[in-house]
PDB file of C-alpha atoms in Angstrom:
ATOM      1  CA  MET A   8     -19.911  -6.080   7.783  1.00 52.00           C
ATOM      2  CA  LYS A   9     -17.217  -6.894  10.268  1.00 62.00           C
ATOM      3  CA  THR A  10     -15.270  -4.145  11.983  1.00 62.00           C
ATOM      4  CA  LEU A  11     -11.575  -4.358  12.749  1.00 62.00           C
ATOM      5  CA  LYS A  12     -11.329  -5.688  16.282  1.00 62.00           C
ATOM      6  CA  THR A  13      -9.124  -3.930  18.780  1.00 52.00           C
ATOM      7  CA  SER A  14      -6.711  -5.803  21.024  1.00 47.00           C
ATOM      8  CA  SER A  15      -7.650  -3.731  24.067  1.00 44.00           C
ATOM      9  CA  SER A  16     -10.580  -1.845  25.500  1.00 40.00           C
ATOM     10  CA  SER A  17      -9.813   1.088  23.204  1.00 57.00           C
ATOM     11  CA  SER A  18     -12.639   1.954  20.833  1.00 71.00           C
ATOM     12  CA  LYS A  19     -10.370   2.803  17.933  1.00 86.00           C
ATOM     13  CA  ARG A  20      -7.885   0.999  15.750  1.00 95.00           C
ATOM     14  CA  ASP A  21      -5.190   2.290  13.395  1.00 97.00           C
ATOM     15  CA  LEU A  22      -3.689   1.013  10.151  1.00 98.00           C
ATOM     16  CA  LEU A  23      -0.017   1.951  10.106  1.00 98.00           C
ATOM     17  CA  SER A  24       1.370  -1.155   8.383  1.00 98.00           C
ATOM     18  CA  MET A  25       0.233  -4.601   7.304  1.00 98.00           C
ATOM     19  CA  GLN A  26       1.498  -5.848  10.647  1.00 97.00           C
ATOM     20  CA  ASP A  27      -1.599  -4.211  12.178  1.00 97.00           C
ATOM     21  CA  LEU A  28      -3.849  -6.632  10.284  1.00 97.00           C
ATOM     22  CA  SER A  29      -4.380 -10.318  10.922  1.00 97.00           C
ATOM     23  CA  ALA A  30      -4.930 -12.757   8.071  1.00 97.00           C
ATOM     24  CA  ALA A  31      -8.650 -12.671   8.913  1.00 97.00           C
ATOM     25  CA  ASP A  32      -8.650  -8.852   8.844  1.00 97.00           C
ATOM     26  CA  ILE A  33      -7.086  -8.861   5.389  1.00 98.00           C
ATOM     27  CA  GLN A  34      -9.627 -11.301   4.005  1.00 98.00           C
ATOM     28  CA  ALA A  35     -12.488  -9.285   5.513  1.00 97.00           C
ATOM     29  CA  ILE A  36     -11.207  -6.069   3.951  1.00 98.00           C
ATOM     30  CA  LEU A  37     -10.784  -7.700   0.535  1.00 98.00           C
ATOM     31  CA  LYS A  38     -14.269  -9.211   0.709  1.00 98.00           C
ATOM     32  CA  LEU A  39     -15.842  -5.854   1.544  1.00 97.00           C
ATOM     33  CA  ALA A  40     -13.715  -4.047  -1.059  1.00 98.00           C
ATOM     34  CA  ALA A  41     -14.945  -6.436  -3.760  1.00 98.00           C
ATOM     35  CA  LYS A  42     -18.529  -5.894  -2.623  1.00 97.00           C
ATOM     36  CA  LEU A  43     -18.200  -2.107  -2.618  1.00 98.00           C
ATOM     37  CA  LYS A  44     -16.544  -2.185  -6.046  1.00 98.00           C
ATOM     38  CA  LYS A  45     -19.361  -4.280  -7.490  1.00 98.00           C
ATOM     39  CA  GLU A  46     -21.971  -1.948  -6.032  1.00 98.00           C
ATOM     40  CA  GLN A  47     -20.173   1.134  -7.358  1.00 97.00           C
ATOM     41  CA  LYS A  48     -19.902  -0.339 -10.854  1.00 96.00           C
ATOM     42  CA  ALA A  49     -23.615  -1.148 -10.767  1.00 97.00           C
ATOM     43  CA  GLY A  50     -24.510   2.366  -9.676  1.00 96.00           C
ATOM     44  CA  LYS A  51     -25.714   1.102  -6.304  1.00 95.00           C
ATOM     45  CA  ALA A  52     -23.212   2.744  -3.969  1.00 92.00           C
ATOM     46  CA  ARG A  53     -24.532   3.277  -0.452  1.00 94.00           C
ATOM     47  CA  PRO A  54     -23.813   6.301   1.795  1.00 96.00           C
ATOM     48  CA  LEU A  55     -22.279   4.168   4.534  1.00 96.00           C
ATOM     49  CA  LEU A  56     -20.231   7.057   5.923  1.00 97.00           C
ATOM     50  CA  ARG A  57     -22.823   9.813   5.671  1.00 96.00           C
ATOM     51  CA  GLY A  58     -21.938  12.575   8.098  1.00 96.00           C
ATOM     52  CA  LYS A  59     -18.362  11.313   8.546  1.00 97.00           C
ATOM     53  CA  THR A  60     -15.286  13.407   7.741  1.00 98.00           C
ATOM     54  CA  LEU A  61     -11.768  12.249   6.894  1.00 98.00           C
ATOM     55  CA  GLY A  62      -8.850  14.577   7.594  1.00 98.00           C
ATOM     56  CA  MET A  63      -5.932  14.084   5.189  1.00 98.00           C
ATOM     57  CA  ILE A  64      -2.452  15.303   6.159  1.00 97.00           C
ATOM     58  CA  PHE A  65       0.045  15.467   3.295  1.00 96.00           C
ATOM     59  CA  GLN A  66       3.778  16.030   3.691  1.00 93.00           C
ATOM     60  CA  LYS A  67       4.445  14.330   0.340  1.00 91.00           C
ATOM     61  CA  PRO A  68       2.839  15.046  -3.051  1.00 88.00           C
ATOM     62  CA  SER A  69       0.259  12.573  -4.287  1.00 93.00           C
ATOM     63  CA  THR A  70      -2.024  11.641  -7.161  1.00 96.00           C
ATOM     64  CA  ARG A  71      -3.547   8.259  -6.320  1.00 97.00           C
ATOM     65  CA  THR A  72      -3.620   8.620  -2.537  1.00 97.00           C
ATOM     66  CA  ARG A  73      -5.335  12.000  -2.472  1.00 97.00           C
ATOM     67  CA  VAL A  74      -7.831  11.383  -5.243  1.00 98.00           C
ATOM     68  CA  SER A  75      -8.775   7.856  -4.144  1.00 98.00           C
ATOM     69  CA  PHE A  76      -9.411   8.895  -0.546  1.00 98.00           C
ATOM     70  CA  GLU A  77     -11.374  12.013  -1.511  1.00 98.00           C
ATOM     71  CA  VAL A  78     -13.475  10.188  -4.090  1.00 98.00           C
ATOM     72  CA  GLY A  79     -13.919   7.241  -1.751  1.00 98.00           C
ATOM     73  CA  MET A  80     -15.321   9.398   1.046  1.00 98.00           C
ATOM     74  CA  SER A  81     -17.612  11.155  -1.431  1.00 98.00           C
ATOM     75  CA  GLN A  82     -18.944   7.867  -2.792  1.00 97.00           C
ATOM     76  CA  LEU A  83     -19.586   6.707   0.768  1.00 97.00           C
ATOM     77  CA  GLY A  84     -21.574   9.856   1.528  1.00 97.00           C
ATOM     78  CA  GLY A  85     -18.917  11.507   3.685  1.00 97.00           C
ATOM     79  CA  SER A  86     -16.387  14.248   3.083  1.00 98.00           C
ATOM     80  CA  ALA A  87     -12.621  14.718   3.121  1.00 98.00           C
ATOM     81  CA  ILE A  88     -10.478  17.706   4.043  1.00 98.00           C
ATOM     82  CA  TYR A  89      -7.042  18.187   2.443  1.00 97.00           C
ATOM     83  CA  LEU A  90      -4.475  19.412   4.970  1.00 96.00           C
ATOM     84  CA  GLY A  91      -1.168  20.216   3.330  1.00 93.00           C
ATOM     85  CA  SER A  92       1.696  20.313   5.831  1.00 83.00           C
ATOM     86  CA  THR A  93       2.253  23.999   5.049  1.00 86.00           C
ATOM     87  CA  ASP A  94      -1.458  24.793   5.399  1.00 87.00           C
ATOM     88  CA  ILE A  95      -1.715  23.825   9.065  1.00 87.00           C
ATOM     89  CA  GLN A  96       0.173  24.795  12.203  1.00 86.00           C
ATOM     90  CA  LEU A  97       2.623  21.904  11.872  1.00 79.00           C
ATOM     91  CA  ALA A  98       4.517  24.229   9.543  1.00 71.00           C
ATOM     92  CA  ARG A  99       4.883  26.759  12.388  1.00 77.00           C
ATOM     93  CA  GLY A 100       6.086  24.343  15.006  1.00 85.00           C
ATOM     94  CA  GLU A 101       2.923  22.894  16.542  1.00 92.00           C
ATOM     95  CA  THR A 102       3.699  19.366  17.657  1.00 93.00           C
ATOM     96  CA  ILE A 103       2.280  16.292  15.968  1.00 94.00           C
ATOM     97  CA  GLU A 104       0.763  15.303  19.294  1.00 95.00           C
ATOM     98  CA  ASP A 105      -1.119  18.608  19.670  1.00 95.00           C
ATOM     99  CA  THR A 106      -2.241  18.441  16.058  1.00 95.00           C
ATOM    100  CA  ALA A 107      -3.590  14.934  16.590  1.00 96.00           C
ATOM    101  CA  LYS A 108      -5.531  15.944  19.694  1.00 97.00           C
ATOM    102  CA  THR A 109      -7.032  18.972  17.967  1.00 97.00           C
ATOM    103  CA  LEU A 110      -8.060  17.183  14.790  1.00 96.00           C
ATOM    104  CA  SER A 111      -9.584  14.368  16.825  1.00 97.00           C
ATOM    105  CA  ARG A 112     -12.199  16.894  18.002  1.00 98.00           C
ATOM    106  CA  TYR A 113     -13.164  17.793  14.421  1.00 98.00           C
ATOM    107  CA  VAL A 114     -12.925  14.760  12.154  1.00 97.00           C
ATOM    108  CA  ASP A 115     -13.764  11.056  12.430  1.00 97.00           C
ATOM    109  CA  CYS A 116     -10.595   9.565  10.931  1.00 97.00           C
ATOM    110  CA  LEU A 117      -7.147  10.769   9.897  1.00 98.00           C
ATOM    111  CA  MET A 118      -5.003   9.713   6.953  1.00 98.00           C
ATOM    112  CA  ALA A 119      -1.406  10.905   6.816  1.00 98.00           C
ATOM    113  CA  ARG A 120       1.140  10.698   3.999  1.00 97.00           C
ATOM    114  CA  VAL A 121       4.491  11.426   5.615  1.00 96.00           C
ATOM    115  CA  TYR A 122       8.236  11.116   5.209  1.00 94.00           C
ATOM    116  CA  ASP A 123       9.166   9.633   8.593  1.00 96.00           C
ATOM    117  CA  HIS A 124       7.164   6.648   9.832  1.00 97.00           C
ATOM    118  CA  ALA A 125       7.687   7.903  13.388  1.00 96.00           C
ATOM    119  CA  ASP A 126       5.446  10.870  12.541  1.00 95.00           C
ATOM    120  CA  VAL A 127       2.426   8.736  11.731  1.00 97.00           C
ATOM    121  CA  GLN A 128       3.131   6.651  14.834  1.00 97.00           C
ATOM    122  CA  LYS A 129       3.070   9.807  16.977  1.00 96.00           C
ATOM    123  CA  LEU A 130      -0.130  10.894  15.273  1.00 96.00           C
ATOM    124  CA  ALA A 131      -1.816   7.572  16.043  1.00 97.00           C
ATOM    125  CA  ALA A 132      -0.584   7.516  19.630  1.00 97.00           C
ATOM    126  CA  SER A 133      -2.106  10.919  20.384  1.00 97.00           C
ATOM    127  CA  ALA A 134      -5.282  10.780  18.282  1.00 97.00           C
ATOM    128  CA  SER A 135      -8.516   9.476  19.762  1.00 96.00           C
ATOM    129  CA  ILE A 136      -9.756   8.551  16.277  1.00 97.00           C
ATOM    130  CA  PRO A 137      -8.465   5.962  13.768  1.00 97.00           C
ATOM    131  CA  VAL A 138      -5.297   6.872  11.881  1.00 98.00           C
ATOM    132  CA  ILE A 139      -4.363   5.452   8.469  1.00 98.00           C
ATOM    133  CA  ASN A 140      -0.866   5.492   7.041  1.00 98.00           C
ATOM    134  CA  GLY A 141      -1.267   6.805   3.501  1.00 98.00           C
ATOM    135  CA  LEU A 142       2.474   6.241   2.968  1.00 97.00           C
ATOM    136  CA  SER A 143       5.613   6.593   5.051  1.00 97.00           C
ATOM    137  CA  ASP A 144       9.266   5.834   4.443  1.00 96.00           C
ATOM    138  CA  ALA A 145       8.808   2.394   6.003  1.00 97.00           C
ATOM    139  CA  PHE A 146       5.329   1.138   5.048  1.00 98.00           C
ATOM    140  CA  HIS A 147       2.463   1.590   2.583  1.00 98.00           C
ATOM    141  CA  PRO A 148      -0.479  -0.607   3.701  1.00 98.00           C
ATOM    142  CA  CYS A 149      -3.124   1.045   1.518  1.00 98.00           C
ATOM    143  CA  GLN A 150      -1.156   0.179  -1.615  1.00 98.00           C
ATOM    144  CA  ILE A 151      -0.690  -3.405  -0.519  1.00 98.00           C
ATOM    145  CA  LEU A 152      -4.408  -3.959   0.117  1.00 98.00           C
ATOM    146  CA  ALA A 153      -5.084  -2.709  -3.406  1.00 98.00           C
ATOM    147  CA  ASP A 154      -2.380  -5.049  -4.692  1.00 98.00           C
ATOM    148  CA  LEU A 155      -3.934  -8.055  -2.967  1.00 99.00           C
ATOM    149  CA  LEU A 156      -7.371  -7.163  -4.327  1.00 99.00           C
ATOM    150  CA  THR A 157      -5.891  -6.951  -7.832  1.00 99.00           C
ATOM    151  CA  ILE A 158      -4.081 -10.270  -7.519  1.00 98.00           C
ATOM    152  CA  ARG A 159      -7.218 -11.999  -6.288  1.00 98.00           C
ATOM    153  CA  GLU A 160      -9.232 -10.576  -9.170  1.00 98.00           C
ATOM    154  CA  HIS A 161      -6.765 -11.805 -11.778  1.00 98.00           C
ATOM    155  CA  LYS A 162      -5.583 -15.056 -10.178  1.00 98.00           C
ATOM    156  CA  LYS A 163      -8.810 -15.969  -8.321  1.00 98.00           C
ATOM    157  CA  LYS A 164      -6.800 -16.756  -5.188  1.00 98.00           C
ATOM    158  CA  LEU A 165      -3.875 -15.665  -3.048  1.00 98.00           C
ATOM    159  CA  GLU A 166      -2.633 -18.731  -1.224  1.00 98.00           C
ATOM    160  CA  GLY A 167      -0.131 -20.818  -3.151  1.00 98.00           C
ATOM    161  CA  LEU A 168       0.951 -18.108  -5.588  1.00 98.00           C
ATOM    162  CA  ARG A 169       4.551 -17.002  -6.127  1.00 98.00           C
ATOM    163  CA  MET A 170       5.524 -13.340  -6.241  1.00 99.00           C
ATOM    164  CA  ALA A 171       8.775 -11.714  -7.318  1.00 99.00           C
ATOM    165  CA  TRP A 172       9.828  -8.264  -6.185  1.00 98.00           C
ATOM    166  CA  LEU A 173      12.631  -6.660  -8.200  1.00 98.00           C
ATOM    167  CA  GLY A 174      14.391  -3.506  -7.061  1.00 98.00           C
ATOM    168  CA  ASP A 175      14.597  -1.379  -3.943  1.00 97.00           C
ATOM    169  CA  GLY A 176      13.536  -2.979  -0.659  1.00 97.00           C
ATOM    170  CA  ASP A 177      11.421   0.073   0.093  1.00 97.00           C
ATOM    171  CA  ASN A 178       8.192   0.818   1.974  1.00 97.00           C
ATOM    172  CA  VAL A 179       6.050  -1.055  -0.535  1.00 98.00           C
ATOM    173  CA  CYS A 180       8.355  -4.071  -0.432  1.00 98.00           C
ATOM    174  CA  ASN A 181       8.288  -4.118   3.386  1.00 98.00           C
ATOM    175  CA  ASP A 182       4.506  -4.215   3.623  1.00 98.00           C
ATOM    176  CA  LEU A 183       4.171  -6.571   0.664  1.00 98.00           C
ATOM    177  CA  LEU A 184       6.412  -9.105   2.421  1.00 98.00           C
ATOM    178  CA  LEU A 185       4.178  -9.011   5.490  1.00 98.00           C
ATOM    179  CA  ALA A 186       0.998  -9.281   3.447  1.00 98.00           C
ATOM    180  CA  ALA A 187       2.298 -12.091   1.266  1.00 98.00           C
ATOM    181  CA  ALA A 188       3.321 -14.139   4.281  1.00 98.00           C
ATOM    182  CA  LYS A 189      -0.033 -13.648   5.996  1.00 98.00           C
ATOM    183  CA  THR A 190      -2.034 -14.631   2.915  1.00 98.00           C
ATOM    184  CA  GLY A 191       0.046 -17.631   1.858  1.00 98.00           C
ATOM    185  CA  ILE A 192       1.862 -16.040  -1.087  1.00 99.00           C
ATOM    186  CA  SER A 193       5.504 -17.082  -1.421  1.00 98.00           C
ATOM    187  CA  MET A 194       7.577 -13.993  -2.129  1.00 99.00           C
ATOM    188  CA  ALA A 195      11.148 -13.534  -3.264  1.00 98.00           C
ATOM    189  CA  ALA A 196      12.528 -10.009  -2.970  1.00 98.00           C
ATOM    190  CA  ALA A 197      15.510  -9.374  -5.248  1.00 98.00           C
ATOM    191  CA  CYS A 198      17.396  -6.322  -4.019  1.00 98.00           C
ATOM    192  CA  PRO A 199      21.004  -5.176  -4.373  1.00 97.00           C
ATOM    193  CA  ALA A 200      23.253  -5.179  -1.318  1.00 97.00           C
ATOM    194  CA  GLY A 201      22.499  -2.220   0.889  1.00 96.00           C
ATOM    195  CA  TYR A 202      18.963  -1.841  -0.449  1.00 97.00           C
ATOM    196  CA  GLU A 203      17.282  -4.829   1.178  1.00 98.00           C
ATOM    197  CA  PRO A 204      13.954  -4.595   3.046  1.00 98.00           C
ATOM    198  CA  LEU A 205      14.023  -3.957   6.794  1.00 98.00           C
ATOM    199  CA  GLU A 206      15.623  -6.833   8.689  1.00 98.00           C
ATOM    200  CA  GLY A 207      12.874  -6.901  11.294  1.00 98.00           C
ATOM    201  CA  VAL A 208      10.218  -7.054   8.599  1.00 98.00           C
ATOM    202  CA  VAL A 209      11.906 -10.009   6.895  1.00 98.00           C
ATOM    203  CA  LYS A 210      12.157 -11.855  10.202  1.00 98.00           C
ATOM    204  CA  THR A 211       8.480 -11.236  10.978  1.00 98.00           C
ATOM    205  CA  ALA A 212       7.396 -12.196   7.455  1.00 98.00           C
ATOM    206  CA  LYS A 213       9.312 -15.468   7.618  1.00 98.00           C
ATOM    207  CA  ALA A 214       7.638 -16.283  10.933  1.00 98.00           C
ATOM    208  CA  GLU A 215       4.213 -15.498   9.475  1.00 98.00           C
ATOM    209  CA  GLY A 216       5.041 -17.562   6.412  1.00 98.00           C
ATOM    210  CA  LYS A 217       5.611 -20.647   8.540  1.00 98.00           C
ATOM    211  CA  LYS A 218       1.957 -20.435   9.603  1.00 97.00           C
ATOM    212  CA  THR A 219       0.599 -20.216   6.050  1.00 98.00           C
ATOM    213  CA  GLY A 220       3.145 -22.196   4.054  1.00 98.00           C
ATOM    214  CA  ALA A 221       4.497 -19.084   2.337  1.00 98.00           C
ATOM    215  CA  GLU A 222       8.228 -19.075   1.588  1.00 98.00           C
ATOM    216  CA  ILE A 223       9.815 -15.667   2.138  1.00 98.00           C
ATOM    217  CA  THR A 224      13.274 -15.064   0.689  1.00 98.00           C
ATOM    218  CA  VAL A 225      15.593 -12.147  -0.010  1.00 98.00           C
ATOM    219  CA  THR A 226      18.177 -12.478  -2.761  1.00 98.00           C
ATOM    220  CA  ALA A 227      20.453 -10.278  -4.839  1.00 98.00           C
ATOM    221  CA  ASP A 228      19.599 -12.206  -8.020  1.00 98.00           C
ATOM    222  CA  PRO A 229      16.516 -10.908  -9.893  1.00 98.00           C
ATOM    223  CA  ALA A 230      16.478 -13.870 -12.274  1.00 98.00           C
ATOM    224  CA  THR A 231      16.174 -16.293  -9.352  1.00 98.00           C
ATOM    225  CA  ALA A 232      13.274 -14.296  -7.941  1.00 98.00           C
ATOM    226  CA  ALA A 233      11.449 -13.979 -11.261  1.00 98.00           C
ATOM    227  CA  LYS A 234      11.700 -17.659 -12.237  1.00 98.00           C
ATOM    228  CA  ASP A 235       8.228 -19.265 -12.331  1.00 98.00           C
ATOM    229  CA  ALA A 236       6.608 -16.283 -10.604  1.00 99.00           C
ATOM    230  CA  ASP A 237       2.861 -15.686 -10.892  1.00 99.00           C
ATOM    231  CA  ILE A 238       3.291 -11.990 -10.139  1.00 99.00           C
ATOM    232  CA  VAL A 239       6.226  -9.692 -10.901  1.00 99.00           C
ATOM    233  CA  VAL A 240       6.319  -6.413  -8.987  1.00 98.00           C
ATOM    234  CA  THR A 241       8.589  -3.398  -8.961  1.00 98.00           C
ATOM    235  CA  ASP A 242       8.660   0.244  -7.882  1.00 98.00           C
ATOM    236  CA  THR A 243      10.664   3.304  -8.764  1.00 96.00           C
ATOM    237  CA  PHE A 244      14.320   3.078  -7.845  1.00 93.00           C
ATOM    238  CA  ILE A 245      14.281   6.737  -6.778  1.00 86.00           C
ATOM    239  CA  SER A 246      11.520   7.371  -4.245  1.00 81.00           C
ATOM    240  CA  ILE A 247      10.400  10.784  -3.006  1.00 76.00           C
ATOM    241  CA  GLY A 248      13.188  12.222  -0.888  1.00 77.00           C
ATOM    242  CA  LYS A 249      15.864  10.121  -2.607  1.00 77.00           C
ATOM    243  CA  GLU A 250      16.366  12.396  -5.612  1.00 83.00           C
ATOM    244  CA  GLY A 251      19.848  13.341  -4.421  1.00 87.00           C
ATOM    245  CA  GLU A 252      20.883   9.691  -4.796  1.00 89.00           C
ATOM    246  CA  ARG A 253      19.800   9.447  -8.431  1.00 90.00           C
ATOM    247  CA  ALA A 254      23.216   8.827 -10.006  1.00 93.00           C
ATOM    248  CA  THR A 255      24.244   6.266  -7.398  1.00 95.00           C
ATOM    249  CA  ARG A 256      20.941   4.427  -7.508  1.00 95.00           C
ATOM    250  CA  GLU A 257      20.848   4.263 -11.300  1.00 94.00           C
ATOM    251  CA  SER A 258      24.327   2.728 -11.331  1.00 95.00           C
ATOM    252  CA  VAL A 259      23.276   0.146  -8.719  1.00 96.00           C
ATOM    253  CA  PHE A 260      19.890  -0.861 -10.129  1.00 97.00           C
ATOM    254  CA  LEU A 261      20.348  -0.540 -13.885  1.00 97.00           C
ATOM    255  CA  PRO A 262      20.230  -2.591 -15.945  1.00 97.00           C
ATOM    256  CA  LYS A 263      20.257  -5.648 -13.654  1.00 98.00           C
ATOM    257  CA  TYR A 264      17.007  -5.015 -11.764  1.00 98.00           C
ATOM    258  CA  GLN A 265      14.934  -3.618 -14.614  1.00 98.00           C
ATOM    259  CA  VAL A 266      11.719  -5.491 -15.419  1.00 98.00           C
ATOM    260  CA  ASN A 267      11.844  -6.045 -19.178  1.00 98.00           C
ATOM    261  CA  ALA A 268      10.555  -8.624 -21.624  1.00 98.00           C
ATOM    262  CA  GLY A 269      13.456 -10.953 -20.871  1.00 98.00           C
ATOM    263  CA  MET A 270      12.742 -10.843 -17.161  1.00 98.00           C
ATOM    264  CA  MET A 271       9.038 -11.472 -17.717  1.00 98.00           C
ATOM    265  CA  ARG A 272       9.880 -14.541 -19.818  1.00 98.00           C
ATOM    266  CA  LEU A 273      11.435 -16.096 -16.706  1.00 98.00           C
ATOM    267  CA  ALA A 274       8.077 -15.873 -14.945  1.00 98.00           C
ATOM    268  CA  LYS A 275       5.079 -18.031 -15.790  1.00 98.00           C
ATOM    269  CA  LYS A 276       3.434 -17.402 -19.152  1.00 98.00           C
ATOM    270  CA  ASP A 277       0.323 -16.062 -17.466  1.00 98.00           C
ATOM    271  CA  ALA A 278       2.234 -13.945 -14.935  1.00 98.00           C
ATOM    272  CA  ILE A 279       0.940 -10.450 -14.257  1.00 99.00           C
ATOM    273  CA  PHE A 280       3.041  -7.314 -13.847  1.00 99.00           C
ATOM    274  CA  MET A 281       2.340  -4.814 -11.068  1.00 99.00           C
ATOM    275  CA  HIS A 282       3.676  -1.372 -10.149  1.00 98.00           C
ATOM    276  CA  CYS A 283       2.312   1.035  -7.520  1.00 98.00           C
ATOM    277  CA  LEU A 284       2.988   4.051  -9.792  1.00 97.00           C
ATOM    278  CA  PRO A 285       4.196   6.588 -10.723  1.00 96.00           C
ATOM    279  CA  ALA A 286       6.466   4.663 -13.082  1.00 97.00           C
ATOM    280  CA  LYS A 287       9.585   5.695 -14.953  1.00 96.00           C
ATOM    281  CA  ARG A 288       9.575   3.850 -18.269  1.00 97.00           C
ATOM    282  CA  GLY A 289      13.053   2.868 -19.346  1.00 96.00           C
ATOM    283  CA  GLN A 290      14.277   2.660 -15.756  1.00 96.00           C
ATOM    284  CA  GLU A 291      12.650   0.162 -13.377  1.00 98.00           C
ATOM    285  CA  VAL A 292      10.373  -1.126 -16.157  1.00 98.00           C
ATOM    286  CA  THR A 293      10.329  -0.969 -19.928  1.00 98.00           C
ATOM    287  CA  ALA A 294       7.386   0.477 -21.815  1.00 98.00           C
ATOM    288  CA  ASP A 295       6.577  -2.814 -23.539  1.00 98.00           C
ATOM    289  CA  VAL A 296       6.017  -4.463 -20.152  1.00 98.00           C
ATOM    290  CA  ILE A 297       4.053  -1.807 -18.290  1.00 98.00           C
ATOM    291  CA  ASP A 298       1.935  -1.046 -21.359  1.00 98.00           C
ATOM    292  CA  GLY A 299       1.742  -4.684 -22.456  1.00 98.00           C
ATOM    293  CA  PRO A 300      -0.887  -7.399 -22.031  1.00 98.00           C
ATOM    294  CA  GLN A 301       0.539  -8.775 -18.774  1.00 98.00           C
ATOM    295  CA  SER A 302       0.350  -5.436 -17.014  1.00 99.00           C
ATOM    296  CA  VAL A 303      -2.486  -4.880 -14.541  1.00 98.00           C
ATOM    297  CA  VAL A 304      -1.244  -1.551 -13.195  1.00 98.00           C
ATOM    298  CA  TRP A 305      -4.428   0.363 -14.042  1.00 98.00           C
ATOM    299  CA  ASP A 306      -6.620  -2.169 -12.246  1.00 98.00           C
ATOM    300  CA  GLU A 307      -4.150  -1.902  -9.379  1.00 98.00           C
ATOM    301  CA  ALA A 308      -4.424   1.894  -9.330  1.00 98.00           C
ATOM    302  CA  GLU A 309      -8.226   1.769  -9.415  1.00 98.00           C
ATOM    303  CA  ASN A 310      -8.302  -0.718  -6.570  1.00 98.00           C
ATOM    304  CA  ARG A 311      -6.716   1.831  -4.251  1.00 98.00           C
ATOM    305  CA  LEU A 312     -10.193   3.402  -4.239  1.00 98.00           C
ATOM    306  CA  HIS A 313     -12.112   0.246  -3.406  1.00 98.00           C
ATOM    307  CA  ALA A 314      -9.677  -1.160  -0.842  1.00 98.00           C
ATOM    308  CA  GLN A 315      -9.491   2.154   0.992  1.00 98.00           C
ATOM    309  CA  LYS A 316     -13.267   2.485   1.068  1.00 98.00           C
ATOM    310  CA  ALA A 317     -13.393  -0.879   2.824  1.00 98.00           C
ATOM    311  CA  VAL A 318     -10.743   0.214   5.327  1.00 98.00           C
ATOM    312  CA  LEU A 319     -12.573   3.463   6.036  1.00 98.00           C
ATOM    313  CA  CYS A 320     -15.859   1.645   6.643  1.00 97.00           C
ATOM    314  CA  MET A 321     -14.302  -0.956   8.892  1.00 96.00           C
ATOM    315  CA  LEU A 322     -12.240   1.489  10.943  1.00 96.00           C
ATOM    316  CA  MET A 323     -15.223   3.776  11.444  1.00 93.00           C
ATOM    317  CA  LYS A 324     -17.377   0.764  12.322  1.00 78.00           C
ATOM    318  CA  LYS A 325     -20.167   1.302   9.881  1.00 56.00           C
ATOM    319  CA  ALA A 326     -22.132  -1.845   9.043  1.00 42.00           C
ATOM    320  CA  ALA A 327     -22.411  -2.722   5.385  1.00 45.00           C
TER     321      ALA A 327
END
């Protein structure tokens, strides 16, 4: 198994966004993830990370992130430690930098699910071990790797496909734009004014797309984005920390940006629907779509486990 190469003499590498991965890195992770998934399904999982420990820092609540990382480390023969933000000295004023240095002496890798992306950047800068962004306000690379694995399973390829994003240009949208461009997927993000993805991310994605032939566009028209799409993706309109904006956001996003049967009819007949979950039926997506035959959200959720196992193995440089 390949390891993720560093760009310097440093012996560690972090995964803070999809920008940290080259196209070759992404393909290597997906290849290993598929292999690990096949082995797990066949009851032939190997303890590739025996004796290794993952520290998991959580500022935000989680279902899929926590369980998939804990189960993943267990299946790989290692262990994981849950560190709620109020359970450690961060809650009493210890700096992120000091926390990173301390934990680096105890565990082999850190995963952090935070509000501010700057926090996970500080953690990575001060840690002597690999750091994984389990979610921040700007990026969500673990989700995107699971998404790519799911797309490849259902469409048998990545390059040449067309993807539509409908809704908030949030952390998932940012990283999905980068990943799509690097893997040759043309992506149209339909977002209302004021809710577009980060300008710098769009610029970088467009530049990456020129290398792979992927067309990256941002529009305010969801119908334009959805037309002839192979994949239709959305996320909640009200992310964690945005609850105070509920009324405003509902008036902006509904009903125009909702993924419903009519929107899916604009996509290709064999288009798949994806959502990182948790979902709010009747808001960003209707029940008939997310629970219908085109939905692959449960495969997508499961693939968080397999994609993250591959990342953990490759960051901790364990041959497979």
